[in-house]
PDB file of N, CA and C in Angstrom:
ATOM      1  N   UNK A   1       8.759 -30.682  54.956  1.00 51.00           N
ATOM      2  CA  UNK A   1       8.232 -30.093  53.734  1.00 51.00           C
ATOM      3  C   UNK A   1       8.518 -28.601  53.686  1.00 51.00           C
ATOM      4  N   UNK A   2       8.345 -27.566  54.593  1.00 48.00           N
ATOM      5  CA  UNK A   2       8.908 -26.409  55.172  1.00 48.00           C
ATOM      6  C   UNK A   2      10.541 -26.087  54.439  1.00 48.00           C
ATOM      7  N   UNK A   3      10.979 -27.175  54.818  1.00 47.00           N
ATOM      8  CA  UNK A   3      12.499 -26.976  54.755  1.00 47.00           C
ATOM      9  C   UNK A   3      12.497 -26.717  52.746  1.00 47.00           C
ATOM     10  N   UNK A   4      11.924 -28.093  52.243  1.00 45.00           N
ATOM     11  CA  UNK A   4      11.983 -27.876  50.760  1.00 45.00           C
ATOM     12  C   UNK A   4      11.550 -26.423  50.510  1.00 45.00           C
ATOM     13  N   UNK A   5      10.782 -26.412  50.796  1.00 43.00           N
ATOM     14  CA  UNK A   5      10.008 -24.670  50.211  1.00 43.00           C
ATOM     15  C   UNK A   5      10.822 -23.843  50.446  1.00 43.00           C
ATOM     16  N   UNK A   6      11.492 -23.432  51.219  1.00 40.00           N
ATOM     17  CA  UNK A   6      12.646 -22.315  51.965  1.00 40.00           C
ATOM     18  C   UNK A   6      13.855 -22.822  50.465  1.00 40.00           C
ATOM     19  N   UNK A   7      14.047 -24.000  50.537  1.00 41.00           N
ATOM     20  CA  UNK A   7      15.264 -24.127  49.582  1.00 41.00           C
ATOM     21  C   UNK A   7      15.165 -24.027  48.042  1.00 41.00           C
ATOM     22  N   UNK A   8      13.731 -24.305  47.452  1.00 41.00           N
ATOM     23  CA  UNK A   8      13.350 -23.818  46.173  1.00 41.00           C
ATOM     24  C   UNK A   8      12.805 -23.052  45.546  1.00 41.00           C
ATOM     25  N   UNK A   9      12.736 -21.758  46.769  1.00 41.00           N
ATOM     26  CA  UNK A   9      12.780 -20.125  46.910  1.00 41.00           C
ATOM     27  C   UNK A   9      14.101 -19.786  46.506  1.00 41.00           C
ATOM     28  N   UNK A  10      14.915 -20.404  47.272  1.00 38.00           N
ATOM     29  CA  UNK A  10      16.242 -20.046  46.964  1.00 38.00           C
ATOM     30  C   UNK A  10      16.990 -19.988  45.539  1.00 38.00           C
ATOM     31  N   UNK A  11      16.885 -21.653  45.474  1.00 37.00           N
ATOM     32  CA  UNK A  11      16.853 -21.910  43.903  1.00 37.00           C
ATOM     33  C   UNK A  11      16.854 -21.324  42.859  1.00 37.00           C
ATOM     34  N   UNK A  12      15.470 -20.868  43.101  1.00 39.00           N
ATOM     35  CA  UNK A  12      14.549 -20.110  41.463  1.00 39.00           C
ATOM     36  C   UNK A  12      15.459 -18.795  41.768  1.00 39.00           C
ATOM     37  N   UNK A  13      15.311 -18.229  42.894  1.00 41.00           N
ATOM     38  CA  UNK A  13      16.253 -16.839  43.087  1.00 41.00           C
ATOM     39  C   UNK A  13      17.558 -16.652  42.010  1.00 41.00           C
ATOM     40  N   UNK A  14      18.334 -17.479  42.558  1.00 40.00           N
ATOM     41  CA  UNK A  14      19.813 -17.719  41.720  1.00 40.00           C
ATOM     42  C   UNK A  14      19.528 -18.903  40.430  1.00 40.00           C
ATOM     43  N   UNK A  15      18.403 -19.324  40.045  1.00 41.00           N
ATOM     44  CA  UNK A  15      18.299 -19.837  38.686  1.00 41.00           C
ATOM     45  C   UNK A  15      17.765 -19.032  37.761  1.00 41.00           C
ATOM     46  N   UNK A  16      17.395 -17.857  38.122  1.00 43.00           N
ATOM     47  CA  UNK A  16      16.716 -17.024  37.440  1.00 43.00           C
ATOM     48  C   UNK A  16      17.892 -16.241  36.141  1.00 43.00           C
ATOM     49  N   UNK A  17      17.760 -16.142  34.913  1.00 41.00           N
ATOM     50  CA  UNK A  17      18.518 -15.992  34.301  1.00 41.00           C
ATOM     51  C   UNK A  17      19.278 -14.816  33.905  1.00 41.00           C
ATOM     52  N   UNK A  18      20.762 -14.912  33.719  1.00 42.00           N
ATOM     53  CA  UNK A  18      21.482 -13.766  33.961  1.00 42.00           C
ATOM     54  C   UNK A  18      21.231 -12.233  32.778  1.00 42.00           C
ATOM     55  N   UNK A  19      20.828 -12.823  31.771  1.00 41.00           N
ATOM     56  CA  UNK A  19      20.586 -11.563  30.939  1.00 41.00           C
ATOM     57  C   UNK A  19      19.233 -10.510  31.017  1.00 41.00           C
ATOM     58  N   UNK A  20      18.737 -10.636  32.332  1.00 46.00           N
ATOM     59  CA  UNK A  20      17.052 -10.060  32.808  1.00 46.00           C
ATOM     60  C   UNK A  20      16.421 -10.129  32.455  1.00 46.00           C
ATOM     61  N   UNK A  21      16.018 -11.810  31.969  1.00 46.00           N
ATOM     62  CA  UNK A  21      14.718 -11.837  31.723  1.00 46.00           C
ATOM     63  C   UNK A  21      14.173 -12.629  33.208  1.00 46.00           C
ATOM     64  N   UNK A  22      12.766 -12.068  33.235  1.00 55.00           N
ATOM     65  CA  UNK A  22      12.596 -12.503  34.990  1.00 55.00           C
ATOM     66  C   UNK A  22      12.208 -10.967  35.777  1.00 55.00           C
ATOM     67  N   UNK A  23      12.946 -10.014  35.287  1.00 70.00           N
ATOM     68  CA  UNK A  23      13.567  -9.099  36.291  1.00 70.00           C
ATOM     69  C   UNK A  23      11.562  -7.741  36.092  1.00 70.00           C
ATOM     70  N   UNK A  24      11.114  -8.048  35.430  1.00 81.00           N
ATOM     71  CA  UNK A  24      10.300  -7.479  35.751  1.00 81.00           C
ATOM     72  C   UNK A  24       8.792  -7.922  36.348  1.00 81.00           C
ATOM     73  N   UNK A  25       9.307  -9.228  36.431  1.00 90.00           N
ATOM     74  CA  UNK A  25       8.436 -10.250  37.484  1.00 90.00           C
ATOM     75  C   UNK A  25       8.716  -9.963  38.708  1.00 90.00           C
ATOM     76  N   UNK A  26       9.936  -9.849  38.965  1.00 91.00           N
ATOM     77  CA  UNK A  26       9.821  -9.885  40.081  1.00 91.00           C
ATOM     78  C   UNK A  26       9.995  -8.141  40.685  1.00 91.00           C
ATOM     79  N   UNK A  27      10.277  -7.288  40.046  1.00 94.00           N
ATOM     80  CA  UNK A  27       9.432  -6.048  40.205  1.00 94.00           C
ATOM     81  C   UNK A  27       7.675  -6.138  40.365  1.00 94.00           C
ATOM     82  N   UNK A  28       7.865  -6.861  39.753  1.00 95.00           N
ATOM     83  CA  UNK A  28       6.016  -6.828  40.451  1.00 95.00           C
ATOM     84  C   UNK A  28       5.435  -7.379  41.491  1.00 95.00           C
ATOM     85  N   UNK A  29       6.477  -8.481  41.636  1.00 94.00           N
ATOM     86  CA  UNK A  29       6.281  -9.571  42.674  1.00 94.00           C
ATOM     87  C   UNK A  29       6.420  -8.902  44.191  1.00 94.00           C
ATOM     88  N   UNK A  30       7.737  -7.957  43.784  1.00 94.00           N
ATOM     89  CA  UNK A  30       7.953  -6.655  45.060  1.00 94.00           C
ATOM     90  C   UNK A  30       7.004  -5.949  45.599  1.00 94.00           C
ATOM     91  N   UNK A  31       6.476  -5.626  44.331  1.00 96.00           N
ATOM     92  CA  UNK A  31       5.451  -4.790  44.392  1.00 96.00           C
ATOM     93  C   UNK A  31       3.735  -5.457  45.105  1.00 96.00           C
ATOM     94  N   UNK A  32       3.402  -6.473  44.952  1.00 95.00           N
ATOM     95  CA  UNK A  32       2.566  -6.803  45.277  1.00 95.00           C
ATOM     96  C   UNK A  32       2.839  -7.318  46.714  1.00 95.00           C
ATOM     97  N   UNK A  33       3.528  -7.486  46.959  1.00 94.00           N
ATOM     98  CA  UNK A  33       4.145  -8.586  48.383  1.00 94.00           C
ATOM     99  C   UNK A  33       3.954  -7.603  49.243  1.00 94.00           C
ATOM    100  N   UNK A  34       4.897  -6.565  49.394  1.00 95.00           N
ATOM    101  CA  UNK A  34       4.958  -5.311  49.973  1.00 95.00           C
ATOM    102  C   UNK A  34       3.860  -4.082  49.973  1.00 95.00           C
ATOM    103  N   UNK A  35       2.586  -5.183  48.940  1.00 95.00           N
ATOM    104  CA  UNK A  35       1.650  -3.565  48.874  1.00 95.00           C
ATOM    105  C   UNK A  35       2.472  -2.355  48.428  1.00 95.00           C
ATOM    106  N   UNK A  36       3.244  -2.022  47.757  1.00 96.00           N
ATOM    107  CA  UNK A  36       3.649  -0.467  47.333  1.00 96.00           C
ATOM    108  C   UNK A  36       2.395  -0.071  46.580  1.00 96.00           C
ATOM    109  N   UNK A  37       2.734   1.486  47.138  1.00 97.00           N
ATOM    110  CA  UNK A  37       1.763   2.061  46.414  1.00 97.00           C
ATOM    111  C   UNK A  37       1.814   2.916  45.261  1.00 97.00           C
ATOM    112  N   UNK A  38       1.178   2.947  44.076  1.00 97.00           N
ATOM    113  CA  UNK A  38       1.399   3.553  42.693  1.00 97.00           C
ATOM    114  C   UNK A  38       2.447   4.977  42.848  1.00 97.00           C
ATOM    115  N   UNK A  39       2.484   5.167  43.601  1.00 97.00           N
ATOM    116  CA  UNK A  39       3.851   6.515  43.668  1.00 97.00           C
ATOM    117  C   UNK A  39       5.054   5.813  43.867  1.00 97.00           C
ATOM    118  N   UNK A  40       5.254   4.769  44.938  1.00 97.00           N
ATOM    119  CA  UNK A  40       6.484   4.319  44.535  1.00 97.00           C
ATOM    120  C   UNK A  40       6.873   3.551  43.502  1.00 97.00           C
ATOM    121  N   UNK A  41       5.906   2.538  43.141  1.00 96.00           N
ATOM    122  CA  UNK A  41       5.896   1.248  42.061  1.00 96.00           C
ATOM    123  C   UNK A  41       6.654   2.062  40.995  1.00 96.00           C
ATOM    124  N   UNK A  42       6.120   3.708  40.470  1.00 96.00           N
ATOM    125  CA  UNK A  42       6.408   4.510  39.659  1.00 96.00           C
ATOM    126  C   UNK A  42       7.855   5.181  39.628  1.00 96.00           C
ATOM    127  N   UNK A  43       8.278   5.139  40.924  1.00 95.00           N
ATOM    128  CA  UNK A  43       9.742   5.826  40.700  1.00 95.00           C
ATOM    129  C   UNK A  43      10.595   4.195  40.684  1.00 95.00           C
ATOM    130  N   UNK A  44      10.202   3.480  40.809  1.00 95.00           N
ATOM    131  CA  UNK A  44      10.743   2.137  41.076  1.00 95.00           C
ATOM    132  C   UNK A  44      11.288   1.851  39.594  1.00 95.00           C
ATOM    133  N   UNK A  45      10.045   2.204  38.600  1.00 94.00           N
ATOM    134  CA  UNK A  45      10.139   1.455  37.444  1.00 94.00           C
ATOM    135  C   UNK A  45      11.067   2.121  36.365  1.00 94.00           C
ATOM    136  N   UNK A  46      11.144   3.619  36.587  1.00 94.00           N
ATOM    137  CA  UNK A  46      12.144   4.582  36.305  1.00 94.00           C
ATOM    138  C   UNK A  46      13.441   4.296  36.333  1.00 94.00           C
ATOM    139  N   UNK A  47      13.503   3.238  37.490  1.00 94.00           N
ATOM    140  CA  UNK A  47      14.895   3.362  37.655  1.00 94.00           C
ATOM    141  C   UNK A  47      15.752   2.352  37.103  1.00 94.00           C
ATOM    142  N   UNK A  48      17.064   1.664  37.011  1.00 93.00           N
ATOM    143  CA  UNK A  48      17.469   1.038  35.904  1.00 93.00           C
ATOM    144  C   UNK A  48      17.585  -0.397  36.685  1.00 93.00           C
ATOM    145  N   UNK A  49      17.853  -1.272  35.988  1.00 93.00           N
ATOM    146  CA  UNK A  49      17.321  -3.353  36.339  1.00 93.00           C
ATOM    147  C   UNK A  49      18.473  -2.955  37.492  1.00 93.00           C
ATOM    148  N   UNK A  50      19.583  -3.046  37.419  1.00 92.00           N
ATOM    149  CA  UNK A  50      20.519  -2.991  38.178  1.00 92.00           C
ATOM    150  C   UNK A  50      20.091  -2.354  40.022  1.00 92.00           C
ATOM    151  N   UNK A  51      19.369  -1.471  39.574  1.00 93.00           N
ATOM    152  CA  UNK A  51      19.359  -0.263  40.880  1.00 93.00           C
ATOM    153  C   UNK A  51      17.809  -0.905  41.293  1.00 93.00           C
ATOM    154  N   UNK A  52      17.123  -1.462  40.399  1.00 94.00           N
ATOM    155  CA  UNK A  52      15.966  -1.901  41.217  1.00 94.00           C
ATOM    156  C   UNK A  52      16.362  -3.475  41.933  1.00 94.00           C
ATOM    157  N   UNK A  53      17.179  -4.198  41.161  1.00 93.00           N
ATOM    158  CA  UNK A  53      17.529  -5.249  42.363  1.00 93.00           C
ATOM    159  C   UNK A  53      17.746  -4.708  43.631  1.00 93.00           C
ATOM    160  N   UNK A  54      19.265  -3.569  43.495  1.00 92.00           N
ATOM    161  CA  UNK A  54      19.596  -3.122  44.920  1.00 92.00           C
ATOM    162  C   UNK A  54      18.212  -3.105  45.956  1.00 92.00           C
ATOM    163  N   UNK A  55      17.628  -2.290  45.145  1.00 93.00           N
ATOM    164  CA  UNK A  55      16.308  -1.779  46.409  1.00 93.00           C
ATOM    165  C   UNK A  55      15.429  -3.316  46.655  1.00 93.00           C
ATOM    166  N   UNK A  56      15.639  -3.938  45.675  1.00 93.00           N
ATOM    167  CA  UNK A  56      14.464  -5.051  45.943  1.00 93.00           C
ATOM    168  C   UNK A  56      15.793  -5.752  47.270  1.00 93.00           C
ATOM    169  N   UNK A  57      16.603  -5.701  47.468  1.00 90.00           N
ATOM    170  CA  UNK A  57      17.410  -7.019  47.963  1.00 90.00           C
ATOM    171  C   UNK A  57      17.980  -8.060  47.149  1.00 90.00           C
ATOM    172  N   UNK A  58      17.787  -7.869  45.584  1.00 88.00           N
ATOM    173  CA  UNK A  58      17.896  -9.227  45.177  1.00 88.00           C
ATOM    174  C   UNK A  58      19.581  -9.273  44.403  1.00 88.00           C
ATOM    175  N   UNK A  59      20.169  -8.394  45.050  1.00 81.00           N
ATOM    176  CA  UNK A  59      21.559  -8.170  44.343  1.00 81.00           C
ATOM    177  C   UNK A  59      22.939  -8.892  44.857  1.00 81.00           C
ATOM    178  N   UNK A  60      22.240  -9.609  45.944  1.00 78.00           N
ATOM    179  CA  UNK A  60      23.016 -10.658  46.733  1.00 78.00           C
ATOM    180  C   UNK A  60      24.161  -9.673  47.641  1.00 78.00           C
ATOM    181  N   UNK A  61      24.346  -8.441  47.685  1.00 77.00           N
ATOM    182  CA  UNK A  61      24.643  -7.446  48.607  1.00 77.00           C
ATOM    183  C   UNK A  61      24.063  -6.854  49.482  1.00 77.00           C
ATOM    184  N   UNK A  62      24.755  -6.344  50.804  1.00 73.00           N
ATOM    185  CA  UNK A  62      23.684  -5.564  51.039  1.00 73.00           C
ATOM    186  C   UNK A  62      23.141  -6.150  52.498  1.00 73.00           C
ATOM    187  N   UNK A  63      22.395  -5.063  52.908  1.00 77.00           N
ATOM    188  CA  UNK A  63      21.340  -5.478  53.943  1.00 77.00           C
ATOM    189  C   UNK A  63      19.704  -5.788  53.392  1.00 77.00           C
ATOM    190  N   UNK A  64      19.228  -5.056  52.532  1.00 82.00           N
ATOM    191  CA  UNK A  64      18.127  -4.954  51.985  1.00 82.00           C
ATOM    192  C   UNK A  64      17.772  -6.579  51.444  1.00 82.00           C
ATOM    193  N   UNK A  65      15.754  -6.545  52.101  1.00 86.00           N
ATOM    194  CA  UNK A  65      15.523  -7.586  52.448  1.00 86.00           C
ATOM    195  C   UNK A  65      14.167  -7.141  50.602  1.00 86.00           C
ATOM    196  N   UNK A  66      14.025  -8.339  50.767  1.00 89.00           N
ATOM    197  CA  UNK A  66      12.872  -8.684  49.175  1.00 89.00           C
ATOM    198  C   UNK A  66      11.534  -8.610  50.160  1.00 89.00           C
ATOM    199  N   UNK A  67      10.807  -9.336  51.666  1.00 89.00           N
ATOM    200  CA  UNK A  67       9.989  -9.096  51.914  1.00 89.00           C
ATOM    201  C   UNK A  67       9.924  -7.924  53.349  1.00 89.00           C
ATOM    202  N   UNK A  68       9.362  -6.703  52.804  1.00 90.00           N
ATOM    203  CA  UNK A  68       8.991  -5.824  54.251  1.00 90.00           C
ATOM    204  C   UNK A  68       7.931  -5.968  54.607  1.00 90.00           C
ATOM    205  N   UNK A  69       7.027  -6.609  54.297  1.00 84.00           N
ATOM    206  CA  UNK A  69       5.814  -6.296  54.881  1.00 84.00           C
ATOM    207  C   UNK A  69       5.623  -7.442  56.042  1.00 84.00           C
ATOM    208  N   UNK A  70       5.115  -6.749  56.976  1.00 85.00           N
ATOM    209  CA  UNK A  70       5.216  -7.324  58.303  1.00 85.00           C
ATOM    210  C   UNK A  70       6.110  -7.053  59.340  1.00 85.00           C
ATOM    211  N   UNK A  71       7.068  -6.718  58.689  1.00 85.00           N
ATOM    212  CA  UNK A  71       8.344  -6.432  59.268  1.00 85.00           C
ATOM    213  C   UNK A  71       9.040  -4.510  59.383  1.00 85.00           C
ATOM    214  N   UNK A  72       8.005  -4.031  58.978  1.00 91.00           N
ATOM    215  CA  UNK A  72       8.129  -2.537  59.061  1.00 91.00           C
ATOM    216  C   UNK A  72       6.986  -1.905  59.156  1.00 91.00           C
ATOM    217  N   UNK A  73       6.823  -0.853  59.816  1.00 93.00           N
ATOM    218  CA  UNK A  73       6.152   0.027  59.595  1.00 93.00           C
ATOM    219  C   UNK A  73       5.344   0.408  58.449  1.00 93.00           C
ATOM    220  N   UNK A  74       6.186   0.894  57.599  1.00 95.00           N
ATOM    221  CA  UNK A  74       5.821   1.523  56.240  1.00 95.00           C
ATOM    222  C   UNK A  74       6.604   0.816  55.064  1.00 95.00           C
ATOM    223  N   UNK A  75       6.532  -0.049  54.248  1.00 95.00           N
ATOM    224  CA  UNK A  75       6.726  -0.466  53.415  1.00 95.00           C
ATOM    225  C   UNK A  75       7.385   0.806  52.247  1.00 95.00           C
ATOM    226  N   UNK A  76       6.340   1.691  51.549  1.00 96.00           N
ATOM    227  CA  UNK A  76       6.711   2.647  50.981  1.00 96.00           C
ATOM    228  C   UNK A  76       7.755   3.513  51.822  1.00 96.00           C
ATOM    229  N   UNK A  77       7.524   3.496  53.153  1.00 96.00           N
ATOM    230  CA  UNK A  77       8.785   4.185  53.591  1.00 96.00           C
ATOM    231  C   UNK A  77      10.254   3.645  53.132  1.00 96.00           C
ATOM    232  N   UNK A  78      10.086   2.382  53.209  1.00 95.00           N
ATOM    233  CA  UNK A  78      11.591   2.055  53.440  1.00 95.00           C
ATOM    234  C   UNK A  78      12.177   2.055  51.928  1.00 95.00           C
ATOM    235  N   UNK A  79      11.250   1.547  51.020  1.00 96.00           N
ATOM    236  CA  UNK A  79      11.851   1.533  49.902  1.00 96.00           C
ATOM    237  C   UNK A  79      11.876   2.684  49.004  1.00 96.00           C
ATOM    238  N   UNK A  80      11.074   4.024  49.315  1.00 97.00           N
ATOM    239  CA  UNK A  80      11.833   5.651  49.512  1.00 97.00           C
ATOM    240  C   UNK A  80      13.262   5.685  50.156  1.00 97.00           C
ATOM    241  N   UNK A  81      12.899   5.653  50.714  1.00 96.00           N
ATOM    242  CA  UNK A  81      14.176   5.554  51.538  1.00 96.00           C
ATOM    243  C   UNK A  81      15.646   4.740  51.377  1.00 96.00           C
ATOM    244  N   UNK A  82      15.476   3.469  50.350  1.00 94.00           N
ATOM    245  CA  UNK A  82      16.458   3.155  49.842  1.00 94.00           C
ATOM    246  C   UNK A  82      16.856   3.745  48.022  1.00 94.00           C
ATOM    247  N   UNK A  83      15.663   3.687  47.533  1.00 95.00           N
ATOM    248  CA  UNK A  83      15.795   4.807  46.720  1.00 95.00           C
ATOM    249  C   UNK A  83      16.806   6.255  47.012  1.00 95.00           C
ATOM    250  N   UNK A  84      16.324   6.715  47.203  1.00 95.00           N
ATOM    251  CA  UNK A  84      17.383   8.095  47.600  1.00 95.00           C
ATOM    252  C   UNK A  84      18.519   7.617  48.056  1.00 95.00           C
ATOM    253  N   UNK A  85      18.219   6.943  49.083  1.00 94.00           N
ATOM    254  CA  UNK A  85      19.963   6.630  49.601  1.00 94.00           C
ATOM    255  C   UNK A  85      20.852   6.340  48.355  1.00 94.00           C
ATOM    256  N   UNK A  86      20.583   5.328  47.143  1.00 92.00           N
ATOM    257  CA  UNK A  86      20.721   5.014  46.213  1.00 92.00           C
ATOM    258  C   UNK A  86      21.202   5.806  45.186  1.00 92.00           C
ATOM    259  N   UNK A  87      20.305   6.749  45.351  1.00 91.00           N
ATOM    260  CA  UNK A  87      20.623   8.365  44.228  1.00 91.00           C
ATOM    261  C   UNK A  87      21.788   8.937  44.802  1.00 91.00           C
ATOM    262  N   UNK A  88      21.561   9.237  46.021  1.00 92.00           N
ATOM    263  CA  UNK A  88      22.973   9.837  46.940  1.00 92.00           C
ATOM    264  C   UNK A  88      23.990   9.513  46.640  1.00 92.00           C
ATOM    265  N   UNK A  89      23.959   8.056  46.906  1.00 89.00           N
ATOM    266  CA  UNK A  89      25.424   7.237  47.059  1.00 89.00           C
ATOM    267  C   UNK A  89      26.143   7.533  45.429  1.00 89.00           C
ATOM    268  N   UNK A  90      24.920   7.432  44.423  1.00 85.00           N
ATOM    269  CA  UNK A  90      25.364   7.732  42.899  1.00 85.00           C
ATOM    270  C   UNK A  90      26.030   9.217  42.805  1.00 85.00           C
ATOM    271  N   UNK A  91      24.772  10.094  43.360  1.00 87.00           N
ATOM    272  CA  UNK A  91      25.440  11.526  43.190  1.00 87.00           C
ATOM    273  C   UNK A  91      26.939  11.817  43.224  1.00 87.00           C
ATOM    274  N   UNK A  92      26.868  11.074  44.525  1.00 88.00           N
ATOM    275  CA  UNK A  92      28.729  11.412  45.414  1.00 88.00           C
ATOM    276  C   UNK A  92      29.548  11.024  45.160  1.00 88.00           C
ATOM    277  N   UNK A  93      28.882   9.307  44.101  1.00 86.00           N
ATOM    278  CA  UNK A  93      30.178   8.906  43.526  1.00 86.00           C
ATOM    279  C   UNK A  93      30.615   9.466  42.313  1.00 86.00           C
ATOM    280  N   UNK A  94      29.571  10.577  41.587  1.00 85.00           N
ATOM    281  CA  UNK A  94      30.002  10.965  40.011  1.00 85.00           C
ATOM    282  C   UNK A  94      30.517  11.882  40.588  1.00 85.00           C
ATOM    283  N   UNK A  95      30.487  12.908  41.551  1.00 81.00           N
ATOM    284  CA  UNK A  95      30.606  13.775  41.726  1.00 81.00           C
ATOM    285  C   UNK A  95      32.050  14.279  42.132  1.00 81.00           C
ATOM    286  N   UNK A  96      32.850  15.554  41.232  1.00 77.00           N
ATOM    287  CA  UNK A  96      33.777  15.457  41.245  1.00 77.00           C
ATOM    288  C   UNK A  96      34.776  15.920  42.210  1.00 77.00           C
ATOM    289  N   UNK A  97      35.702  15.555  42.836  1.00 69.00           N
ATOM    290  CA  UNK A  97      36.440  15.541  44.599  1.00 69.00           C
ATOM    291  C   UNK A  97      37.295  16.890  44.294  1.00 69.00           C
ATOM    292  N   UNK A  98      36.006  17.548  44.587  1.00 65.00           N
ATOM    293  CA  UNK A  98      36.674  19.420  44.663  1.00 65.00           C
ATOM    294  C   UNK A  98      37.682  19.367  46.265  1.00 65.00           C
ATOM    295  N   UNK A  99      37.402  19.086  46.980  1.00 63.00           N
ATOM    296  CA  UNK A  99      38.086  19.024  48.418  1.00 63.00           C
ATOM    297  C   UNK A  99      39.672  19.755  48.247  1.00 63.00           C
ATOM    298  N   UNK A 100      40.363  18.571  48.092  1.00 60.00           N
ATOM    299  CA  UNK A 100      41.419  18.969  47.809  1.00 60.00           C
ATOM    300  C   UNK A 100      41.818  19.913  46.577  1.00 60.00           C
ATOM    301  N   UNK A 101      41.420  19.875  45.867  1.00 53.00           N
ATOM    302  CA  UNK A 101      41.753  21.246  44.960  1.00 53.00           C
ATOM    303  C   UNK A 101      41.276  22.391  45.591  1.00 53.00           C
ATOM    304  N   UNK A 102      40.314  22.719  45.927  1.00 51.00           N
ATOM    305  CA  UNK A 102      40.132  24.236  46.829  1.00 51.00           C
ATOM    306  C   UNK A 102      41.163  24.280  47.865  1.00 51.00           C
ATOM    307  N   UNK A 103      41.237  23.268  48.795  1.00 50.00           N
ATOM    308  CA  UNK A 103      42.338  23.804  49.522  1.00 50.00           C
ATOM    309  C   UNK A 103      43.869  23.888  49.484  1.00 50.00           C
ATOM    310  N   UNK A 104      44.311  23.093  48.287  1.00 50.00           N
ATOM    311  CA  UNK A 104      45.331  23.470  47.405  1.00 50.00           C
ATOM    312  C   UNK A 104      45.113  24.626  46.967  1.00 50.00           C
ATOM    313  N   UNK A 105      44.320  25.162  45.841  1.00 50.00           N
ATOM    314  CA  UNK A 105      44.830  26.196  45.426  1.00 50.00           C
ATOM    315  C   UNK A 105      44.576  27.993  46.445  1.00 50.00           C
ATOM    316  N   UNK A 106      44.233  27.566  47.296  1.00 51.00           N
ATOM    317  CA  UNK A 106      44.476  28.829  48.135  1.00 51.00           C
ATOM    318  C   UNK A 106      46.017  28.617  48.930  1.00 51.00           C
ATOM    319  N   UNK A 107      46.270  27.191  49.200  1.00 51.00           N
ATOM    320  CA  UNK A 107      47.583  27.576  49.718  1.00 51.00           C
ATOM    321  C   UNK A 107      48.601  28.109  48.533  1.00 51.00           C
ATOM    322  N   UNK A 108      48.821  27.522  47.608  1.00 55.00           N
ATOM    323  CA  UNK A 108      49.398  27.716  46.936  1.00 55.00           C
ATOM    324  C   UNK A 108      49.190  29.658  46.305  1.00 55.00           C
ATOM    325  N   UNK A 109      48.212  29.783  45.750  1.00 53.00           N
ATOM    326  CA  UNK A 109      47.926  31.240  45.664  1.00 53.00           C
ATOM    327  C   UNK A 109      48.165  32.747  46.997  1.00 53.00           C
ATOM    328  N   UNK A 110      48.340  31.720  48.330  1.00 53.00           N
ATOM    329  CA  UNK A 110      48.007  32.753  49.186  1.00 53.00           C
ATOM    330  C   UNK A 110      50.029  33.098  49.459  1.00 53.00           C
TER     331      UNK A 110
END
């Protein structure tokens, strides 16, 4: 009976429907499972369907797990913590690749 339950977790996961509806269920569902607390729930909800799967785990990438609690320390830690990483990884990717142009144009100028 174990085994069914594990597999129609799964199920509902990937039956859940592709245009997001669902998707703020299970923001809450995160939210309650994990105990977050109203400071994170809040930057959580800020952020866009896409970027809150990432952090939830539910983006089918990834290391990031849907349940921490039990399994960490700090719950709000970790999902701070994937947050930012998140922002980072965005920052660096808009961000435009001065590198080589600075050190081009001093050779070239010098």
């Amino acid at each position: 009976a174990n085994g069914g339950a594990s597999r129609g977790r799964s199920r509902s996961r990937e039956g859940r429907p592709a245009n997001g509806e669902g998707d703020a269920s299970e923001l809450e569902e995160f939210v309650t499972i994990n105990e977050l607390k109203p400071q994170t729930t809040s930057r959580l909800k800020t952020m866009s369907k896409k970027d809150q799967k990432e952090i939830m785990g539910k983006n089918g990438v990834g290391r990031n797990t849907f349940h921490l609690l039990g399994n960490v320390r700090s719950c709000d830690a970790v999902v701070i913590s994937r947050i930012n990483r998140l922002q980072n990884e965005s920052a660096a990717r808009n961000r435009p690749d001065t590198r080589g142009g600075a050190r081009g144009g001093r050779g070239v100028g010098g």
